[in-house]
Coordinates of C-alpha atoms and ligand atoms in Angstrom, one line a residue:
X938 CA 0.0 0.0 0.0
X939 CA 1.3 3.4 -0.9
X940 CA 1.2 6.0 1.8
X941 CA 0.5 9.5 0.6
X942 CA 3.4 11.4 2.2
X943 CA 4.1 13.9 -0.5
X944 CA 3.0 16.8 1.7
X945 CA 5.1 15.6 4.5
X946 CA 8.3 15.7 2.4
X947 CA 7.5 19.1 1.1
X948 CA 6.5 20.4 4.6
X949 CA 9.1 22.8 6.0
X950 CA 8.5 21.2 9.5
X951 CA 9.6 17.8 8.1
X952 CA 12.6 19.4 6.4
X953 CA 13.6 21.2 9.5
X954 CA 13.5 18.0 11.6
X955 CA 12.8 14.7 9.8
X956 CA 14.3 12.6 12.6
X957 CA 11.1 12.0 14.6
X958 CA 9.3 10.8 11.4
X959 CA 12.1 8.4 10.5
X960 CA 12.3 7.2 14.2
X961 CA 8.6 6.4 14.0
X962 CA 9.0 4.6 10.7
X963 CA 11.9 2.5 12.1
X964 CA 9.6 1.3 14.8
X965 CA 6.3 0.9 12.9
X966 CA 7.2 0.0 9.3
X967 CA 10.9 0.2 8.6
X968 CA 10.6 -0.6 4.9
X969 CA 7.7 1.3 3.5
X970 CA 6.5 2.5 0.1
X971 CA 6.1 6.2 -0.2
X972 CA 5.2 8.6 -3.0
X973 CA 8.0 11.0 -3.6
X974 CA 7.6 14.7 -4.5
X975 CA 8.3 13.7 -8.2
X976 CA 5.2 11.4 -8.0
X977 CA 7.4 8.3 -8.1
X978 CA 6.7 5.4 -5.7
X979 CA 9.7 4.0 -3.9
X980 CA 10.5 1.7 -0.9
X981 CA 12.3 3.6 1.8
X982 CA 14.6 1.5 3.9
X983 CA 15.0 3.2 7.3
X984 CA 16.9 0.7 9.5
X985 CA 20.7 0.3 9.6
X986 CA 21.0 -3.4 9.1
X987 CA 18.5 -3.5 6.2
X988 CA 20.0 -0.4 4.7
X989 CA 23.6 -1.7 4.8
X990 CA 22.5 -5.0 3.2
X991 CA 20.4 -3.3 0.5
X992 CA 23.3 -1.0 -0.5
X993 CA 25.5 -4.0 -1.2
X994 CA 22.8 -6.2 -2.7
X995 CA 23.6 -7.1 -6.3
X996 CA 19.9 -7.8 -7.0
X997 CA 19.3 -4.1 -6.6
X998 CA 20.5 -2.5 -9.8
X999 CA 21.8 1.0 -10.4
X1000 CA 20.7 1.1 -14.0
X1001 CA 17.5 3.2 -13.6
X1002 CA 15.1 3.2 -16.5
X1003 CA 13.3 6.4 -15.3
X1004 CA 16.0 8.6 -13.8
X1005 CA 14.3 11.9 -12.9
X1006 CA 17.1 14.1 -14.4
X1007 CA 17.3 12.2 -17.6
X1008 CA 13.6 11.7 -18.0
X1009 CA 13.1 15.4 -18.2
X1010 CA 15.1 15.7 -21.4
X1011 CA 13.3 15.0 -24.6
X1012 CA 16.7 14.8 -26.4
X1013 CA 18.2 11.3 -26.0
X1014 CA 21.7 12.6 -26.9
X1015 CA 21.5 15.0 -24.0
X1016 CA 20.4 12.3 -21.6
X1017 CA 23.1 9.9 -22.5
X1018 CA 25.8 12.6 -22.2
X1019 CA 25.2 12.6 -18.4
X1020 CA 23.7 9.2 -17.7
X1021 CA 26.7 6.9 -18.4
X1022 CA 28.5 7.2 -15.1
X1023 CA 29.5 4.8 -12.4
X1024 CA 26.6 5.6 -10.1
X1025 CA 24.1 4.6 -12.7
X1026 CA 25.8 1.4 -13.7
X1027 CA 26.3 -2.2 -12.5
X1028 CA 29.4 -4.4 -12.9
X1029 CA 31.2 -4.9 -15.2
X1030 CA 30.6 -1.4 -16.6
X1031 CA 30.8 0.0 -13.0
X1032 CA 34.0 -1.7 -12.3
X1033 CA 35.7 -0.3 -15.4
X1034 CA 34.5 3.2 -14.9
X1035 CA 35.4 3.3 -11.3
X1036 CA 38.9 1.9 -11.9
X1037 CA 39.6 4.7 -14.4
X1038 CA 39.2 7.5 -11.8
X1039 CA 40.2 5.6 -8.7
X1040 CA 43.8 6.4 -9.1
X1041 CA 43.1 10.1 -8.6
X1042 CA 41.0 9.6 -5.5
X1043 CA 43.3 7.5 -3.4
X1044 CA 44.0 8.7 0.2
X1045 CA 47.6 9.4 -0.8
X1046 CA 46.7 11.6 -3.8
X1047 CA 44.1 13.4 -1.8
X1048 CA 46.5 14.1 1.0
X1049 CA 48.8 15.8 -1.6
X1050 CA 46.1 18.4 -2.1
X1051 CA 46.3 19.5 1.6
X1052 CA 48.5 22.6 1.0
X1053 CA 46.2 23.9 -1.7
X1054 CA 43.0 23.2 0.3
X1055 CA 44.6 25.1 3.3
X1056 CA 45.4 28.0 1.0
X1057 CA 41.9 28.2 -0.3
X1058 CA 40.5 27.9 3.2
X1059 CA 42.7 30.7 4.5
X1060 CA 41.7 32.9 1.6
X1061 CA 38.0 32.5 2.4
X1062 CA 38.5 33.1 6.1
X1063 CA 40.6 36.2 5.3
X1064 CA 37.6 37.5 3.3
X1065 CA 35.4 37.3 6.4
X1066 CA 37.7 39.5 8.5
X1067 CA 36.1 42.7 9.8
X1068 CA 32.6 41.8 8.5
X1069 CA 29.7 42.1 10.9
X1070 CA 27.7 39.2 9.5
X1071 CA 28.7 36.4 7.1
X1072 CA 26.7 33.6 5.6
X1073 CA 28.7 30.5 6.4
X1074 CA 27.2 28.6 3.5
X1075 CA 27.6 31.2 0.8
X1076 CA 30.9 32.5 2.0
X1077 CA 32.6 29.3 3.2
X1078 CA 30.9 25.9 3.1
X1079 CA 30.0 26.3 -0.6
X1080 CA 33.0 27.9 -2.2
X1081 CA 35.6 25.7 -0.5
X1082 CA 34.6 22.3 -2.0
X1083 CA 33.7 23.9 -5.3
X1084 CA 37.0 25.5 -5.7
X1085 CA 38.8 22.3 -4.8
X1086 CA 36.8 20.0 -7.1
X1087 CA 36.9 22.5 -10.0
X1088 CA 40.7 22.9 -9.7
X1089 CA 41.1 19.1 -9.5
X1090 CA 38.9 18.5 -12.5
X1091 CA 40.0 21.5 -14.5
X1092 CA 36.9 23.8 -14.7
X1093 CA 38.0 27.4 -15.2
X1094 CA 37.4 29.7 -12.2
X1095 CA 35.2 32.1 -14.3
X1096 CA 32.6 29.3 -14.9
X1097 CA 32.1 28.2 -11.4
X1098 CA 29.0 30.2 -10.7
X1099 CA 27.2 28.6 -13.6
X1100 CA 27.9 25.2 -12.1
X1101 CA 26.5 26.3 -8.8
X1102 CA 23.2 27.2 -10.4
X1103 CA 23.0 24.1 -12.6
X1104 CA 24.0 21.6 -9.9
X1105 CA 21.6 23.1 -7.4
X1106 CA 18.7 22.7 -9.8
X1107 CA 19.8 19.2 -10.8
X1108 CA 19.9 17.8 -7.3
X1109 CA 16.5 19.4 -6.5
X1110 CA 15.3 17.1 -9.3
X1111 CA 11.6 17.2 -10.3
X1112 CA 10.9 19.8 -7.7
X1113 CA 12.8 22.3 -9.8
X1114 CA 10.1 22.0 -12.5
X1115 CA 10.9 23.5 -15.9
X1116 CA 14.2 24.8 -14.8
X1117 CA 15.5 21.2 -14.7
X1118 CA 15.7 20.3 -18.5
X1119 CA 17.1 23.8 -19.2
X1120 CA 19.9 23.3 -16.6
X1121 CA 20.7 19.8 -17.9
X1122 CA 20.8 21.1 -21.5
X1123 CA 23.1 24.0 -20.6
X1124 CA 25.4 21.9 -18.5
X1125 CA 25.8 19.3 -21.3
X1126 CA 26.5 21.9 -23.9
X1127 CA 29.1 23.5 -21.6
X1128 CA 30.7 20.1 -20.8
X1129 CA 31.0 19.2 -24.5
X1130 CA 32.7 22.5 -25.2
X1131 CA 35.0 22.1 -22.3
X1132 CA 36.0 18.6 -23.5
X1133 CA 36.6 19.9 -27.0
X1134 CA 38.7 22.7 -25.8
X1135 CA 40.8 20.5 -23.5
X1136 CA 41.3 17.9 -26.2
X1137 CA 42.7 20.7 -28.4
X1138 CA 44.9 22.4 -25.8
X1139 CA 45.7 19.6 -23.3
X1140 CA 46.5 20.1 -19.6
X1141 CA 47.5 18.2 -16.5
X1142 CA 44.0 18.2 -14.9
X1143 CA 41.7 15.3 -14.4
X1144 CA 39.7 16.1 -17.6
X1145 CA 42.9 15.9 -19.7
X1146 CA 43.9 12.6 -18.0
X1147 CA 40.5 11.1 -18.8
X1148 CA 40.6 12.3 -22.4
X1149 CA 44.0 10.6 -22.8
X1150 CA 42.7 7.3 -21.6
X1151 CA 39.9 7.6 -24.1
X1152 CA 42.0 8.6 -27.0
X1153 CA 44.9 6.2 -26.5
X1154 CA 43.1 3.1 -25.3
X1155 CA 39.6 3.8 -26.4
X1156 CA 38.2 2.8 -23.1
X1157 CA 35.9 5.8 -22.4
X1158 CA 33.2 6.7 -24.9
X1159 CA 32.4 10.4 -25.4
X1160 CA 29.2 10.0 -23.3
X1161 CA 31.1 8.2 -20.6
X1162 CA 33.6 11.0 -20.5
X1163 CA 31.0 13.8 -20.1
X1164 CA 29.0 11.7 -17.7
X1165 CA 32.0 11.0 -15.4
X1166 CA 32.8 14.7 -15.2
X1167 CA 29.1 15.5 -14.7
X1168 CA 29.0 13.1 -11.7
X1169 CA 32.2 14.3 -10.1
X1170 CA 31.1 17.9 -10.4
X1171 CA 27.7 17.3 -8.9
X1172 CA 29.0 15.0 -6.2
X1173 CA 31.8 17.5 -5.4
X1174 CA 29.4 20.4 -5.4
X1175 CA 26.4 19.3 -3.4
X1176 CA 27.7 17.1 -0.6
X1177 CA 30.7 18.5 1.3
X1178 CA 28.9 21.9 1.5
X1179 CA 26.3 20.1 3.7
X1180 CA 28.9 18.4 5.8
X1181 CA 30.5 21.8 6.6
X1182 CA 27.2 23.6 7.0
X1183 CA 25.5 20.9 9.1
X1184 CA 28.6 20.5 11.2
X1185 CA 28.9 24.2 11.8
X1186 CA 25.3 24.4 13.0
X1187 CA 25.8 21.4 15.3
X1188 CA 28.6 23.2 16.9
X1189 CA 27.2 26.8 16.9
X1190 CA 23.8 25.6 18.1
X1191 CA 25.3 24.6 21.4
X1192 CA 28.1 26.7 22.8
X1193 CA 29.6 23.9 24.9
X1194 CA 30.1 21.8 21.7
X1195 CA 31.8 24.6 19.9
X1196 CA 34.1 25.3 22.8
X1197 CA 35.0 21.7 23.4
X1198 CA 36.2 21.1 19.9
X1199 CA 37.8 24.5 19.7
X1200 CA 39.8 23.8 22.8
X1201 CA 40.7 20.2 21.9
X1202 CA 41.2 20.0 18.1
X1203 CA 42.5 16.4 18.6
X1204 CA 38.8 15.6 18.6
X1205 CA 38.4 16.7 15.0
X1206 CA 38.5 13.2 13.3
X1207 CA 35.8 11.7 15.6
X1208 CA 33.8 14.9 15.5
X1209 CA 33.6 14.9 11.7
X1210 CA 32.5 11.3 11.7
X1211 CA 29.8 12.2 14.2
X1212 CA 28.6 15.1 12.0
X1213 CA 28.4 12.7 9.1
X1214 CA 26.3 10.3 11.2
X1215 CA 24.2 12.7 13.2
X1216 CA 23.1 15.1 10.4
X1217 CA 24.1 13.1 7.3
X1218 CA 24.8 15.4 4.3
X1219 CA 23.2 13.0 1.9
X1220 CA 19.8 12.1 3.3
X1221 CA 18.9 9.1 1.1
X1222 CA 20.9 7.0 -1.2
X1223 CA 20.3 7.2 -5.0
X1224 CA 17.7 4.9 -6.5
X1225 CA 18.1 1.2 -6.9
X1226 CA 15.8 -1.1 -8.8
X1227 CA 14.9 -4.7 -7.8
X1228 CA 15.9 -7.0 -10.7
X1229 CA 13.9 -9.9 -9.1
X1230 CA 11.3 -10.3 -6.3
X1231 CA 13.2 -10.1 -3.0
X1232 CA 12.7 -9.3 0.7
X1233 CA 14.2 -6.4 2.7
X1234 CA 13.6 -6.5 6.4
X1235 CA 10.7 -9.0 6.0
X1236 CA 9.0 -6.8 3.4
X1237 CA 8.4 -8.2 -0.1
X1238 CA 9.7 -6.0 -2.9
X1239 CA 8.6 -6.8 -6.4
X1240 CA 10.9 -6.9 -9.4
X1241 CA 10.9 -3.4 -11.0
X1242 CA 10.3 -1.6 -7.7
X1243 CA 12.5 1.3 -6.7
X1244 CA 14.4 1.3 -3.4
X1245 CA 16.0 4.2 -1.5
X1246 CA 18.1 3.7 1.7
X1247 CA 17.5 6.5 4.1
X1248 CA 21.1 7.1 5.3
X1249 CA 20.0 9.8 7.7
X1250 CA 17.6 7.3 9.4
X1251 CA 20.0 4.3 9.4
X1252 CA 22.6 6.5 11.1
X1253 CA 20.2 7.2 13.9
X1254 CA 19.2 3.6 14.4
X1255 CA 19.0 2.8 18.1
X1256 CA 19.8 -0.9 17.3
X1257 CA 23.1 0.1 15.9
X1258 CA 24.2 3.2 17.8
X1259 CA 24.0 3.7 21.5
X1260 CA 22.0 6.8 22.3
X1261 CA 21.8 7.8 18.6
X1262 CA 20.2 11.2 19.2
X1263 CA 23.2 12.2 21.4
X1264 CA 25.8 14.1 19.4
X1265 CA 29.1 12.9 20.8
X1266 CA 32.2 14.6 19.5
X1267 CA 34.3 11.7 20.8
X1268 CA 32.1 8.8 19.7
X1269 CA 34.5 5.9 19.3
X1270 CA 32.6 3.3 17.3
X1271 CA 31.0 5.0 14.4
X1272 CA 30.3 2.8 11.4
X1273 CA 27.9 5.2 9.8
X1274 CA 26.5 4.9 6.3
X1275 CA 26.9 8.5 5.3
X1276 CA 29.2 7.6 2.4
X1277 CA 27.1 4.6 1.4
X1278 CA 28.4 1.0 1.4
X1279 CA 29.4 -1.7 -1.1
X1280 CA 30.7 -1.1 -4.6
X1281 CA 29.2 2.4 -4.8
X1282 CA 30.8 3.5 -1.6
X1283 CA 31.7 7.2 -2.0
X1284 CA 34.8 7.7 -4.1
X1285 CA 35.3 11.2 -2.7
X1286 CA 35.2 10.2 1.0
X1287 CA 38.9 10.9 1.6
X1288 CA 38.7 14.3 -0.1
X1289 CA 35.5 15.2 1.8
X1290 CA 37.1 14.2 5.2
X1291 CA 40.3 16.2 4.4
X1292 CA 38.3 19.3 3.4
X1293 CA 36.2 19.1 6.6
X1294 CA 39.2 18.7 8.8
X1295 CA 40.9 21.7 7.4
X1296 CA 37.7 23.7 7.3
X1297 CA 36.7 23.2 10.9
X1298 CA 40.3 23.3 12.3
X1299 CA 41.0 26.7 10.6
X1300 CA 37.5 28.2 11.1
X1301 CA 37.7 27.7 14.9
X1302 CA 41.3 28.7 15.2
X1303 CA 40.7 31.9 13.2
X1304 CA 37.3 32.9 14.7
X1305 CA 37.2 31.3 18.1
X1306 CA 34.2 33.4 19.2
X1307 CA 32.0 32.9 16.2
X1308 CA 28.2 32.9 16.9
X1309 CA 25.0 32.3 15.1
X1310 CA 23.5 35.6 13.9
X1311 CA 19.9 34.4 14.0
X1312 CA 17.9 32.0 16.3
X1313 CA 18.3 28.5 15.1
X1314 CA 14.6 28.1 14.4
X1315 CA 14.8 30.8 11.7
X1316 CA 17.2 28.6 9.6
X1317 CA 15.6 26.8 6.6
X1318 CA 16.6 23.6 5.0
X1319 CA 16.8 22.8 1.3
X1320 CA 13.8 20.9 -0.2
X1321 CA 13.9 17.3 -1.5
X1322 CA 14.9 14.0 0.1
X1323 CA 18.3 13.5 -1.5
X1324 CA 20.3 16.1 0.3
X1325 CA 20.2 17.4 3.9
X1326 CA 21.6 20.9 4.0
X1327 CA 20.8 24.5 5.0
X1328 CA 19.8 27.3 2.7
X1329 CA 22.0 29.7 4.7
X1330 CA 23.8 30.0 8.0
X1331 CA 24.2 33.6 9.1
X1332 CA 27.0 34.0 11.7
X1333 CA 28.8 36.8 13.5
X1334 CA 32.5 36.0 12.9
X1335 CA 33.5 37.7 16.2
Ligands
LIG1681 C1 30.5 14.9 2.7 C2 30.6 14.7 1.5 C3 30.1 13.5 0.7 C4 29.1 12.6 1.1 C5 28.3 12.6 2.3 C6 29.0 11.7 0.0 C7 28.1 10.6 -0.1 C8 28.0 9.6 -1.0 C9 27.1 8.5 -1.0 C10 26.1 8.2 0.1 C11 27.4 7.8 -2.1 C12 26.7 6.5 -2.5 C13 25.3 6.7 -3.2 C14 24.6 5.4 -3.4 O1 25.1 4.3 -3.2 O2 23.4 5.5 -3.8 C15 28.4 8.5 -2.9 C16 28.9 8.0 -4.1 C17 29.8 8.7 -4.8 N1 30.5 9.9 -4.4 FE1 30.3 10.9 -2.7 N2 29.8 12.0 -1.0 C18 30.6 13.1 -0.6 C19 31.5 13.8 -1.3 C20 32.0 13.4 -2.5 C21 33.0 14.1 -3.3 C22 33.8 15.3 -2.8 C23 33.2 13.4 -4.4 C24 34.2 13.7 -5.5 C25 34.2 14.5 -6.4 C26 32.3 12.3 -4.4 C27 32.1 11.4 -5.5 C28 31.3 10.3 -5.4 C29 31.2 9.3 -6.5 C30 32.0 9.4 -7.8 C31 30.3 8.4 -6.1 C32 29.8 7.1 -6.9 C33 30.7 6.0 -6.6 C34 30.3 4.7 -7.4 O3 29.2 4.6 -8.0 O4 31.1 3.8 -7.4 N3 31.6 12.3 -3.3 N4 28.8 9.6 -2.2

């Protein structure tokens, strides 16, 4: 039976605090079919054990016949220019695509980016100096990961604002209405031009590296190439911003938390894992489709049905985490699912962790007396169930 929850998902009260709803679902119907804001029905898996198993279940395919972003485009050539990426493929295609970029995203390669990430962070913090009020999302949490991912991939600085607009619309999905196909079309046109230019001119960025692979060994098709860059840009744009924003709110919302971490930065690694668990930046996994009839948590799922794992809910599961609603900066055991699990486990996790460590360490050292500029209740959250993040976070740098 489908429960009509569309209004709940769109309700600002649900967006502000979805945790009680998910806690209720974990107790009363942990795998339930809902109608999403885009009018699609999907099974939401809300418990940790079920979610972890589902994320790694090969019977749940990532090849989605009705992807919301692609479905909005009437032009198949546009759709396939962004759809042929690893997060929308199963083995063996997935294995091949992932291997090609994995070399760039190893912990060692990412660690080498540290000095540049520190430099970018310092620059953003310098820009806040002397200002009375600052939006920590617009002025810090957003530009930091964008600049890093754009530099890594090779997107010119002048074009970054366009990406902000497009990727924002794209992750909002069907809720963005008519703006969605326009954004997709513009982004694909841009990506194709960028690839053509880089093929001509060459470079030492990730785009050029991927082009070389294609041209020399013919392993990446043109569509796979643009789709890979599309995925990396979207993933790099929309996720780490929420980790930094949500973490900052967790700290600034309770003075004692802010001060404890500020006075003991050795807690940073566990604190960041706890931010990921407690207010997970990616609220639900991406879609999976059952390729055969199966069961999740005792619930029968029919072949062809769509499944979403609610990472935010799994990470608050009382059967997995002691006192899950307590935010503990020093939580020792923290096997959260914020980066997913299984073969699609987040490729960018080492980069996101490094950015967050640098961001929080430097933010607190530079502005030890930072405060919220508005009452927490006035903050609003972005719509949609895919991402969990604030629209803005006004602060007084101090
Ligand atoms: C705090 C920041 C981030 C979070 C919470 C996050 C979360 C996730 C999650 C949950 C998945 C799995 C989705 C699923 O299985 O349905 C995923 C996959 C992925 N992420 Fe991230 N991500 C973050 C940052 C990044 C960054 C910075 C990049 C790199 C540019 C990135 C690149 C990817 C890619 C390429 C995949 C697909 C992997 C595959 O299909 O094998 N992510 N991420």
